[in-house]
Coordinates of N, CA, C and O in Angstrom, one line a residue:
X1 N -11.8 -8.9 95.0 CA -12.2 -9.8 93.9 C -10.9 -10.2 93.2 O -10.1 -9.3 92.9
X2 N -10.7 -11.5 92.8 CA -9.6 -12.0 92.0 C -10.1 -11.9 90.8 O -11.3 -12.0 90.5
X3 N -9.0 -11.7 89.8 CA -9.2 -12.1 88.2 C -9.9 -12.9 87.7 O -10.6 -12.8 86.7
X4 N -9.8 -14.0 88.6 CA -10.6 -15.4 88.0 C -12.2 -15.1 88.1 O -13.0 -16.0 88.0
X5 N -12.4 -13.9 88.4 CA -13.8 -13.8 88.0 C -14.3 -13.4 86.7 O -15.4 -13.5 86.2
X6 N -13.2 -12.7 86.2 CA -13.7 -12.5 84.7 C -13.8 -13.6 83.7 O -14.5 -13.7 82.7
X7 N -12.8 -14.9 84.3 CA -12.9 -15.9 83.8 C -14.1 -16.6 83.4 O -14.6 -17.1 82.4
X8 N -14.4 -16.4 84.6 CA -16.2 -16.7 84.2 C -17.3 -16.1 83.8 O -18.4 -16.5 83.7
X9 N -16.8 -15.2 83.5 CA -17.9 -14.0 82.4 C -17.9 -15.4 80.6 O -17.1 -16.0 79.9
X10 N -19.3 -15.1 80.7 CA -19.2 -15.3 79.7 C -19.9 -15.0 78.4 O -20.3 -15.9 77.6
X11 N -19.9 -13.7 78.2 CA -19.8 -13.2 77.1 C -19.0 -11.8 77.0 O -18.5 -11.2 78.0
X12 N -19.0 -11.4 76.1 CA -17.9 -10.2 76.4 C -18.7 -9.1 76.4 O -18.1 -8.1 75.9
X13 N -19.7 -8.9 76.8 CA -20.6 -7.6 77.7 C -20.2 -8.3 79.2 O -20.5 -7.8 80.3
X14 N -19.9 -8.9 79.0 CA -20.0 -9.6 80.9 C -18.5 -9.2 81.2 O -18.1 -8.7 82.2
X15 N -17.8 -9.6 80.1 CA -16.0 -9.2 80.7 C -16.0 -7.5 80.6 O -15.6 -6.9 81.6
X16 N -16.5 -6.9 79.6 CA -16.4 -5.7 79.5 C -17.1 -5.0 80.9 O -16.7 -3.9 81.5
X17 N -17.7 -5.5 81.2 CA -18.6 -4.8 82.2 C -18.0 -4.8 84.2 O -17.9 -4.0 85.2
X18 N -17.6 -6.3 83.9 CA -16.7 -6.8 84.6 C -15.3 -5.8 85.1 O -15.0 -5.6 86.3
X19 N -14.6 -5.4 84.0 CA -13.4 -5.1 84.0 C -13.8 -3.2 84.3 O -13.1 -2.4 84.9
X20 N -15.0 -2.9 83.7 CA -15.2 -1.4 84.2 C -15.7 -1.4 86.0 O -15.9 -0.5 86.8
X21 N -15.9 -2.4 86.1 CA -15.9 -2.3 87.6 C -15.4 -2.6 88.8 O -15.7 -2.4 89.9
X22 N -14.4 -3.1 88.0 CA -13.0 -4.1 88.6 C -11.9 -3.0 89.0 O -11.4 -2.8 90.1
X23 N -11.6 -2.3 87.4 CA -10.7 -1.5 87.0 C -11.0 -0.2 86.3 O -10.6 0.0 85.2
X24 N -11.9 1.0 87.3 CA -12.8 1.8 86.3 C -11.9 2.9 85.4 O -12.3 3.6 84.5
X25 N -10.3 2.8 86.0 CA -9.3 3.8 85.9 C -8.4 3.6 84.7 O -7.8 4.3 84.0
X26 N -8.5 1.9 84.7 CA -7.5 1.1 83.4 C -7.3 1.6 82.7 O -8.1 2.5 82.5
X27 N -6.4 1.4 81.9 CA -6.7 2.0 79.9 C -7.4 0.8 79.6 O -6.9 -0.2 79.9
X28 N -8.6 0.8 79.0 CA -9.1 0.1 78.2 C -8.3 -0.2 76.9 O -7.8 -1.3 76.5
X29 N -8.3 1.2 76.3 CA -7.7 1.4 74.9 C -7.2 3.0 75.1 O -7.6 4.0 75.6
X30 N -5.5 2.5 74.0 CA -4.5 3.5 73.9 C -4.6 3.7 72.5 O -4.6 2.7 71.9
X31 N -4.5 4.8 71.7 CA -4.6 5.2 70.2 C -3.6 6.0 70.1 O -3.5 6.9 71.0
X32 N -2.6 6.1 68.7 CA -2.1 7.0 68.9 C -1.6 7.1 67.2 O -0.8 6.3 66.7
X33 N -2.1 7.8 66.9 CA -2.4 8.3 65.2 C -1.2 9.5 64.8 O -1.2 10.6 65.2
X34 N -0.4 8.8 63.9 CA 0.6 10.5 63.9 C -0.1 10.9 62.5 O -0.7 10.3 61.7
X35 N 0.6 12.5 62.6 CA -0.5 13.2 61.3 C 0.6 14.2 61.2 O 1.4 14.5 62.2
X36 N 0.5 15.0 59.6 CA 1.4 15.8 59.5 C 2.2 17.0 60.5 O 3.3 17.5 60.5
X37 N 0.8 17.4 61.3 CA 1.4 18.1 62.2 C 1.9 17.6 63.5 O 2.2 18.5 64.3
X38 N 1.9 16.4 63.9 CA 2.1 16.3 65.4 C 1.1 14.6 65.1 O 0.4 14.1 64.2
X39 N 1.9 14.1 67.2 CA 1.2 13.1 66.6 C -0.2 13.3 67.8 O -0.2 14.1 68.7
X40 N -1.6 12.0 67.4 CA -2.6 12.8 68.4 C -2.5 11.5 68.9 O -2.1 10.4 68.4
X41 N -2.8 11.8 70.4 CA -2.9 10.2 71.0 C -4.3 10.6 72.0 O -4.7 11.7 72.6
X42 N -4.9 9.4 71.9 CA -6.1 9.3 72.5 C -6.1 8.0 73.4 O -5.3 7.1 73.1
X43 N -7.2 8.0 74.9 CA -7.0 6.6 75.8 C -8.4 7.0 76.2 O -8.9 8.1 76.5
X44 N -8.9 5.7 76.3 CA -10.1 5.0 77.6 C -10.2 4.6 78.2 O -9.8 3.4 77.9
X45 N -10.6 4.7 79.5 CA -10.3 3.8 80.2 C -11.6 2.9 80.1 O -12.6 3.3 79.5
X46 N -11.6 1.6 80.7 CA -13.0 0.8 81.2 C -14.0 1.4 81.8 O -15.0 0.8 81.6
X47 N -14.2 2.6 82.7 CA -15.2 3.1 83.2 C -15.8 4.3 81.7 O -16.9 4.5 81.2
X48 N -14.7 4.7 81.5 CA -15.2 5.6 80.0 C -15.7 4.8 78.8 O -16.5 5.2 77.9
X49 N -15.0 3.4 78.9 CA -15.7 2.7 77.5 C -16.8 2.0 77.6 O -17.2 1.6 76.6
X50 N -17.3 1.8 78.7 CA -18.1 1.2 79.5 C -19.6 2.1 79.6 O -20.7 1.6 79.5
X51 N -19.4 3.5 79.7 CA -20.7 4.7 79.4 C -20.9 5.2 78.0 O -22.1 5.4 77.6
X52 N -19.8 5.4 77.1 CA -20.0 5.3 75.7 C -20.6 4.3 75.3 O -21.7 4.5 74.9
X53 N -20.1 3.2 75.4 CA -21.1 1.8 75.0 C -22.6 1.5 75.3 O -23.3 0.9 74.5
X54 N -22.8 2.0 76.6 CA -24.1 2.0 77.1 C -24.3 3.2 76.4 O -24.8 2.8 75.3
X55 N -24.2 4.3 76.5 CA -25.1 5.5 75.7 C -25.2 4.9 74.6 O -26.3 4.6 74.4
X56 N -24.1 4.6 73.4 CA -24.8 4.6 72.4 C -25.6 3.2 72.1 O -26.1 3.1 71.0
X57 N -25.7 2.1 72.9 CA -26.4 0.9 73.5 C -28.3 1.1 73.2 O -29.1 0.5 72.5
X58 N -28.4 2.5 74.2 CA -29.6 3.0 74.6 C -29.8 3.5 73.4 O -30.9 3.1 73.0
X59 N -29.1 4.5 72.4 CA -29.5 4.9 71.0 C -29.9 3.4 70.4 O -31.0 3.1 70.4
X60 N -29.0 2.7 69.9 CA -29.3 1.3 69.4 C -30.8 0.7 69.5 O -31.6 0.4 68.7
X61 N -30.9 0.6 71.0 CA -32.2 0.0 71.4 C -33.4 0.8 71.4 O -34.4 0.2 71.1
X62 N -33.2 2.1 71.8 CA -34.2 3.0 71.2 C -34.7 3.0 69.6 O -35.9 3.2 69.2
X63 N -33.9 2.7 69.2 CA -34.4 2.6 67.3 C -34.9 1.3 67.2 O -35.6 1.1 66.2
X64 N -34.7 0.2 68.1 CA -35.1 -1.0 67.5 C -34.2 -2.3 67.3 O -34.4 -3.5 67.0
X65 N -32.8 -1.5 67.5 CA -31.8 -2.1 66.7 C -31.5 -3.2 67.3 O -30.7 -3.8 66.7
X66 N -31.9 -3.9 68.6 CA -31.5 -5.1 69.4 C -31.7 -6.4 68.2 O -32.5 -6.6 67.2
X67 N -30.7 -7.2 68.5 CA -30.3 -8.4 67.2 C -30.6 -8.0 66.1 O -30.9 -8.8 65.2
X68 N -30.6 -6.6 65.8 CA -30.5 -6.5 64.1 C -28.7 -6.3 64.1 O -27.8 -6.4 65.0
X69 N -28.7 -6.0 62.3 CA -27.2 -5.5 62.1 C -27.3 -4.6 62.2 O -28.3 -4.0 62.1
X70 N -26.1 -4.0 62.5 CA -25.9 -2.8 62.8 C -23.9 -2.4 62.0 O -22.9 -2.7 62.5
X71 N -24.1 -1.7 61.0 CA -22.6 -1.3 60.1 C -22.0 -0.1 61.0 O -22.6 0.9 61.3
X72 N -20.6 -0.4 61.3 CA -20.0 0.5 62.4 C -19.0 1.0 61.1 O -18.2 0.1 60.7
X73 N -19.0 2.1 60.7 CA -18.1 3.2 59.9 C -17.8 3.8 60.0 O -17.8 4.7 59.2
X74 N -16.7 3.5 61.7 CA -15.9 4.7 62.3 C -14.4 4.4 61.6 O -14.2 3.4 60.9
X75 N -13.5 5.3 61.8 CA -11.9 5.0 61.5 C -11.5 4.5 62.5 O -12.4 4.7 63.4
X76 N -10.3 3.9 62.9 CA -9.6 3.3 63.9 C -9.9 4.5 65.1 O -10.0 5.7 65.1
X77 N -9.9 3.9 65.9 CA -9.7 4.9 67.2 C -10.8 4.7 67.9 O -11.5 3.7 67.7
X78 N -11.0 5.7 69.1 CA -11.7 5.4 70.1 C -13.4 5.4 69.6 O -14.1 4.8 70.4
X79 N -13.9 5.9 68.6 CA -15.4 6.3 68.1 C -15.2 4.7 67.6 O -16.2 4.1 68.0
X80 N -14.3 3.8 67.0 CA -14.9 2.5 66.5 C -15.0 1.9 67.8 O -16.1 1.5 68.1
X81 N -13.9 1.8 68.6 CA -14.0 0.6 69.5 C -15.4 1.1 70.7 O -15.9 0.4 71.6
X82 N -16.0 2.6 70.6 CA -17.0 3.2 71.7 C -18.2 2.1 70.8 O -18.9 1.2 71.3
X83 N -18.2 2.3 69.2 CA -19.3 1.7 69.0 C -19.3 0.7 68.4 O -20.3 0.4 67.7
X84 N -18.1 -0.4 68.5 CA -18.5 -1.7 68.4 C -19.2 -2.3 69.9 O -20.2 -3.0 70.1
X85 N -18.4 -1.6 70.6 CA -18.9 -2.1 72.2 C -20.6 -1.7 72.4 O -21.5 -2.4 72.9
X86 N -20.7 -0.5 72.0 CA -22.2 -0.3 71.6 C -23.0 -1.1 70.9 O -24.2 -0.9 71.1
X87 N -22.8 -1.9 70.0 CA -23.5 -2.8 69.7 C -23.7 -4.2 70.4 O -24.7 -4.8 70.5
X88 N -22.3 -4.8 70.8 CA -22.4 -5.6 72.2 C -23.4 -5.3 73.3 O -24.2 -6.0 73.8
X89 N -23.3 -4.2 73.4 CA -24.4 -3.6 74.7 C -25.7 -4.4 74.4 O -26.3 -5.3 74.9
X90 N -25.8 -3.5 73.1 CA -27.4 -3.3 72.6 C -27.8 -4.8 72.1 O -29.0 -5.1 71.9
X91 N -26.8 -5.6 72.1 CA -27.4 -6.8 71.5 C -27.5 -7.3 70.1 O -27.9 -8.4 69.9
X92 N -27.0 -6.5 69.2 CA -27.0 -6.1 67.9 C -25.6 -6.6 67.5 O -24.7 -6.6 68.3
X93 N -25.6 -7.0 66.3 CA -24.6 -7.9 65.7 C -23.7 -6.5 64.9 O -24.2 -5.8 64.1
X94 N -22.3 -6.4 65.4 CA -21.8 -5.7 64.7 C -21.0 -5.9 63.4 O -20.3 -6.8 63.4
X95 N -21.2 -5.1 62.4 CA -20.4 -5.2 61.2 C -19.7 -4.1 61.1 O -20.2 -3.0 61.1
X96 N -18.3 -4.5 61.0 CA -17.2 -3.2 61.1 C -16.7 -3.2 59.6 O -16.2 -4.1 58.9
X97 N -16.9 -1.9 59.2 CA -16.5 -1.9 58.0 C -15.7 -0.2 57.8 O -16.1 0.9 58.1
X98 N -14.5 -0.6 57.2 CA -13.3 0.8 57.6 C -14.2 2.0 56.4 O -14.7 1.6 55.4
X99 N -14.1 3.4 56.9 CA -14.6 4.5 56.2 C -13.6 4.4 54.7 O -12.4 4.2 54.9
X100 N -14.0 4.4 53.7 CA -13.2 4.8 52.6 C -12.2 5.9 52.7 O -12.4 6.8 53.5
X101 N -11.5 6.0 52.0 CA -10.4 7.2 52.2 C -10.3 8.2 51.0 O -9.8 9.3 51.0
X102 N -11.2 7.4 49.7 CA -10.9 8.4 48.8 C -12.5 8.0 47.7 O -12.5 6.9 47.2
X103 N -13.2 8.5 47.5 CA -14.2 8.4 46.8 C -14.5 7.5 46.2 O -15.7 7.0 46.2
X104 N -13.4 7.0 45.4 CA -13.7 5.9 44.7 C -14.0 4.8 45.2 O -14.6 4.1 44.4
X105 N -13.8 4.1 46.5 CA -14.1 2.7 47.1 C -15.4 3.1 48.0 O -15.7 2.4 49.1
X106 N -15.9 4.1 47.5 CA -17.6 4.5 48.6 C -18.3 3.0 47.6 O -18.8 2.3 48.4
X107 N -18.3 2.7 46.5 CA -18.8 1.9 45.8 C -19.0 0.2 46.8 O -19.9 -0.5 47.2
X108 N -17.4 0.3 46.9 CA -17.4 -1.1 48.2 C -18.2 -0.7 49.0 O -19.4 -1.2 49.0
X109 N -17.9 0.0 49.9 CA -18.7 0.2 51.5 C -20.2 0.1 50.8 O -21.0 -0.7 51.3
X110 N -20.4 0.9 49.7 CA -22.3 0.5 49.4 C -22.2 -0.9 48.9 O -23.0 -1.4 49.7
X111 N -21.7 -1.8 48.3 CA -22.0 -3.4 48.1 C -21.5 -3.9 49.4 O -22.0 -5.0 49.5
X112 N -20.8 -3.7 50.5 CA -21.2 -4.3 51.4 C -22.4 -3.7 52.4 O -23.1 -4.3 53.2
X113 N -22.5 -2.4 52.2 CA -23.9 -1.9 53.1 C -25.2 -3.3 52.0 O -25.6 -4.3 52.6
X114 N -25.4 -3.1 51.0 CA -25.9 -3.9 50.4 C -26.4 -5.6 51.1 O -27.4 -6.1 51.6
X115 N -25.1 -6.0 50.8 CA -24.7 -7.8 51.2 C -25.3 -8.0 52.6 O -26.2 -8.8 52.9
X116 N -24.7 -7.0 53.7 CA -25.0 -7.3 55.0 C -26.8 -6.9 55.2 O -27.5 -7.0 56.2
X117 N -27.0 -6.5 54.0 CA -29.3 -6.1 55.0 C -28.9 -5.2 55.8 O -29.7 -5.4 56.7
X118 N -28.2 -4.1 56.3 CA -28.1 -4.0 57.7 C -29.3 -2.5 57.6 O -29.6 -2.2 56.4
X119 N -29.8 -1.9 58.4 CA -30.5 -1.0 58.3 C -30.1 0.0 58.9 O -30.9 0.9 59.0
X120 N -28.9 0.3 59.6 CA -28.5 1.2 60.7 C -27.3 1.4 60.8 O -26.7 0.4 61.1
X121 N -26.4 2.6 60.4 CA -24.8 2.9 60.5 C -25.0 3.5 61.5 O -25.9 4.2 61.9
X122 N -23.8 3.1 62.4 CA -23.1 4.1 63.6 C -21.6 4.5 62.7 O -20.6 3.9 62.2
X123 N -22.0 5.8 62.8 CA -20.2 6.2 61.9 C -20.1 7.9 62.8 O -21.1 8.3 63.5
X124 N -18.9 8.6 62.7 CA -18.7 9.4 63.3 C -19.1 10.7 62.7 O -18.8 10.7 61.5
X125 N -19.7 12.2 63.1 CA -20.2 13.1 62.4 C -19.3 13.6 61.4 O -19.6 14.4 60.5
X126 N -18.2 13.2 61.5 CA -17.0 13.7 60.3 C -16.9 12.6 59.1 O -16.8 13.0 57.9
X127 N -17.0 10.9 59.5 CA -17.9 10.3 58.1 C -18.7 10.3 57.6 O -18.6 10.2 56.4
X128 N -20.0 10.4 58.2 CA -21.4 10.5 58.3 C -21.7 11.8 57.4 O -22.4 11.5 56.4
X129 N -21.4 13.1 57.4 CA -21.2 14.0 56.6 C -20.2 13.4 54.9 O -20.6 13.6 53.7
X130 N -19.6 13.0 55.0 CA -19.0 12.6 54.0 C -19.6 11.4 53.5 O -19.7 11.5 52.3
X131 N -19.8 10.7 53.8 CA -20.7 9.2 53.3 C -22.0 9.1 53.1 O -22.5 8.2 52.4
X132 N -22.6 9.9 53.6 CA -24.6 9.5 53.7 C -25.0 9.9 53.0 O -26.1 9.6 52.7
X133 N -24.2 11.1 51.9 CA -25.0 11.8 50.5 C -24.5 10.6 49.5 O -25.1 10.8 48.4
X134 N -23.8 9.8 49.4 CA -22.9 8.8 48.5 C -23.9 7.9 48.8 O -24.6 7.4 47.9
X135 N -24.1 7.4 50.2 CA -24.6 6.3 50.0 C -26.1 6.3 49.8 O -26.6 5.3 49.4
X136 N -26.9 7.6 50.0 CA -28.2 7.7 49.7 C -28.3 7.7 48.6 O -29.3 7.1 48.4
X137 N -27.8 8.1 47.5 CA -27.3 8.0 46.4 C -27.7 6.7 45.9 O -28.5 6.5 44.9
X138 N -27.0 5.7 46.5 CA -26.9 4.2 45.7 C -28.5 4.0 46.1 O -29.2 4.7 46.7
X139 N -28.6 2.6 45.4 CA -30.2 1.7 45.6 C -30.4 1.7 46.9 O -29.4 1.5 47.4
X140 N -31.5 1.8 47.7 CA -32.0 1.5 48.9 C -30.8 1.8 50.2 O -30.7 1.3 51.3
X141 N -29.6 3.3 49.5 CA -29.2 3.6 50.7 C -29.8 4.3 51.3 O -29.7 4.4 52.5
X142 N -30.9 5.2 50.5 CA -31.8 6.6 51.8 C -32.2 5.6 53.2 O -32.5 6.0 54.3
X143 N -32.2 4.4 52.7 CA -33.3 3.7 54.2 C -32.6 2.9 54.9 O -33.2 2.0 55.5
X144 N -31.5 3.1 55.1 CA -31.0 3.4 56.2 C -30.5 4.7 57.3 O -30.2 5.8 57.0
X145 N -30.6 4.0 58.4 CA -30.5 5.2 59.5 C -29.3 5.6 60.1 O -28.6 4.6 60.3
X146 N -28.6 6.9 60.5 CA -27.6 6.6 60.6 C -27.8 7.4 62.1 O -28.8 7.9 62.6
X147 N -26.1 7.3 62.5 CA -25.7 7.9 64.0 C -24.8 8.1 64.0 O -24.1 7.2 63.5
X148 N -24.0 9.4 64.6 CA -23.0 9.9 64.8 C -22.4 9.7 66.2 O -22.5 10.6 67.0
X149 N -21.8 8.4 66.3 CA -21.6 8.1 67.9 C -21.0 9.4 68.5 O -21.4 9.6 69.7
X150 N -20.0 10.4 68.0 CA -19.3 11.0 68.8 C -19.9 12.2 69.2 O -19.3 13.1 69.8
X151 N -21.4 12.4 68.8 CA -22.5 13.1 68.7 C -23.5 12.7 70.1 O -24.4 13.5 70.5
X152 N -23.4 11.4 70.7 CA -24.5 10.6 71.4 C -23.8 11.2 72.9 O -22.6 11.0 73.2
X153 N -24.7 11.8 73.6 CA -24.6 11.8 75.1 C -24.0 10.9 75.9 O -24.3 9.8 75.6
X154 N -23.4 11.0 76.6 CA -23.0 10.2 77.8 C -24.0 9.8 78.8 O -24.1 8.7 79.2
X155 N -24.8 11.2 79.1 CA -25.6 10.7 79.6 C -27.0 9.6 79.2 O -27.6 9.0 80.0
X156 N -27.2 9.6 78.3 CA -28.2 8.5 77.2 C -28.0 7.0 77.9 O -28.8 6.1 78.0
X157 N -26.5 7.0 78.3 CA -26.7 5.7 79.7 C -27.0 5.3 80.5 O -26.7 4.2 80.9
X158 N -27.7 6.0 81.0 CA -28.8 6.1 82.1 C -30.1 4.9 81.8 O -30.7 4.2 82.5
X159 N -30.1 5.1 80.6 CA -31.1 4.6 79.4 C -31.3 3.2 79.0 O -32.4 2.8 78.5
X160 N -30.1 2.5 79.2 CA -29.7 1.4 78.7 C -30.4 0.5 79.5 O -31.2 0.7 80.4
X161 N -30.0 -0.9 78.8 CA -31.0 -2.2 79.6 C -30.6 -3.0 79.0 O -30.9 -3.4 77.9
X162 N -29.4 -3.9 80.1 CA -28.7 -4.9 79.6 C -29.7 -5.5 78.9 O -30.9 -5.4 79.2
X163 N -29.0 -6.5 77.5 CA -29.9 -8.0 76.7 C -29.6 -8.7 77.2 O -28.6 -8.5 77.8
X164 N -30.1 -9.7 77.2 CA -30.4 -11.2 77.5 C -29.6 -11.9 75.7 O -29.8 -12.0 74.5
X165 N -28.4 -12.0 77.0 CA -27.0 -12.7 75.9 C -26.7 -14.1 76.1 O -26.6 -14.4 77.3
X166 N -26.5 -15.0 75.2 CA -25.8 -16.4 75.8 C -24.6 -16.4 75.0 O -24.0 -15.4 74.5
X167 N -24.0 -17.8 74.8 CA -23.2 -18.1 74.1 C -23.3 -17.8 72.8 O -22.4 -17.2 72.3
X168 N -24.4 -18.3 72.3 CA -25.1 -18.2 70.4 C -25.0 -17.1 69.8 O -24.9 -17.1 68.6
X169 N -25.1 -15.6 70.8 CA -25.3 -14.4 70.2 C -24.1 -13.9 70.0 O -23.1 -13.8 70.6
X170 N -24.5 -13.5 68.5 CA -23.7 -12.8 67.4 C -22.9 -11.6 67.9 O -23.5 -10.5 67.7
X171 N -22.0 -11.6 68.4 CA -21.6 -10.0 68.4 C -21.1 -9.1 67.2 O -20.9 -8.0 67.4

C-alpha cells in the first residue's frame, strides 16, 4: 500500500485507523515531561493508540455518549491524546479543556463545564480524584459522569463499533 491512501481517508478516524494498520509499530506520539527528579518520557505507537481509543470509544458509546459532548480533562500526555481519539472513535465531539493546576482556576474549568452542556468527563484517575468533589460542588456538576481513561481496559475494544462519520461531524 502507498501513502496516498491515507490521502483519501477522509475523516481522521479513517487516517487514524489507516495509519494503525499501515504502521502498527510507528510512534504515534512521543511525550517527554521533565520533573524534579528525572525526566519521564512516554510513546505510542498507532497500533497502541488505536486500542486505547477504541476501548475508551466503547465506554463512550456504552453510556450514550455518541454525538454528545464529551470534556476531556487529561494533562498533556498520552491519557489526553488516548482520549481525544476516544471521542473521534465514539463519535462524540470532543472538548479539551487543561486540568487546573492550583485550586483556584477549578472555578474556570466549572464555567466552562457549564458553557459547553457537556454531560460526560474523560479525565485521568489522578484528576478525577482531584476535580469531581470541586466540581460536584458547583450547580449541576453532580450530573455529570465521569471516566478515568487510564482506568478503562484495553480489552473494552473488542466492544467498539465504528460511527457513521462524514465531513460535517464535529470532532
Amino acid at each position: 500500500m502507498s501513502e496516498s491512501v491515507a490521502i483519501s481517508a477522509k475523516t481522521l478516524l479513517e487516517v487514524a485507523r489507516h495509519r494503525a494498520r499501515l504502521h502498527p509499530e510507528k510512534l504515534a506520539f512521543d511525550y517527554c515531561r521533565f520533573l524534579p527528579d528525572g525526566e519521564q518520557h512516554t510513546q505510542l505507537t498507532y497500533l497502541e493508540l488505536d486500542a486505547k481509543a477504541r476501548a475508551i470509544a466503547a465506554t463512550l458509546q456504552q453510556e450514550g455518549m455518541a454525538g454528545e459532548r464529551v470534556v476531556v480533562l487529561c494533562p498533556s500526555g498520552v491519557d489526553f491524546v488516548a482520549a481525544f481519539f476516544g471521542c473521534i472513535y465514539a463519535g462524540a465531539a470532543a472538548i479539551p479543556v487543561h486540568p487546573p493546576v492550583r485550586s483556584r482556576v477549578v472555578g474556570r474549568v466549572a464555567s466552562i463545564l457549564r458553557d459547553v452542556d457537556a454531560g460526560y468527563v474523560l479525565a485521568t484517575a489522578a484528576s478525577q480524584s482531584e476535580l469531581k468533589s470541586a466540581v460536584d460542588d458547583l450547580a449541576d456538576g453532580n450530573s455529570l459522569r465521569w471516566c478515568a481513561v487510564d482506568d478503562v481496559s484495553v480489552d473494552t475494544a473488542a466492544e467498539w463499533v465504528a460511527p457513521e462519520l462524514d465531513l460535517s461531524t464535529i470532532a
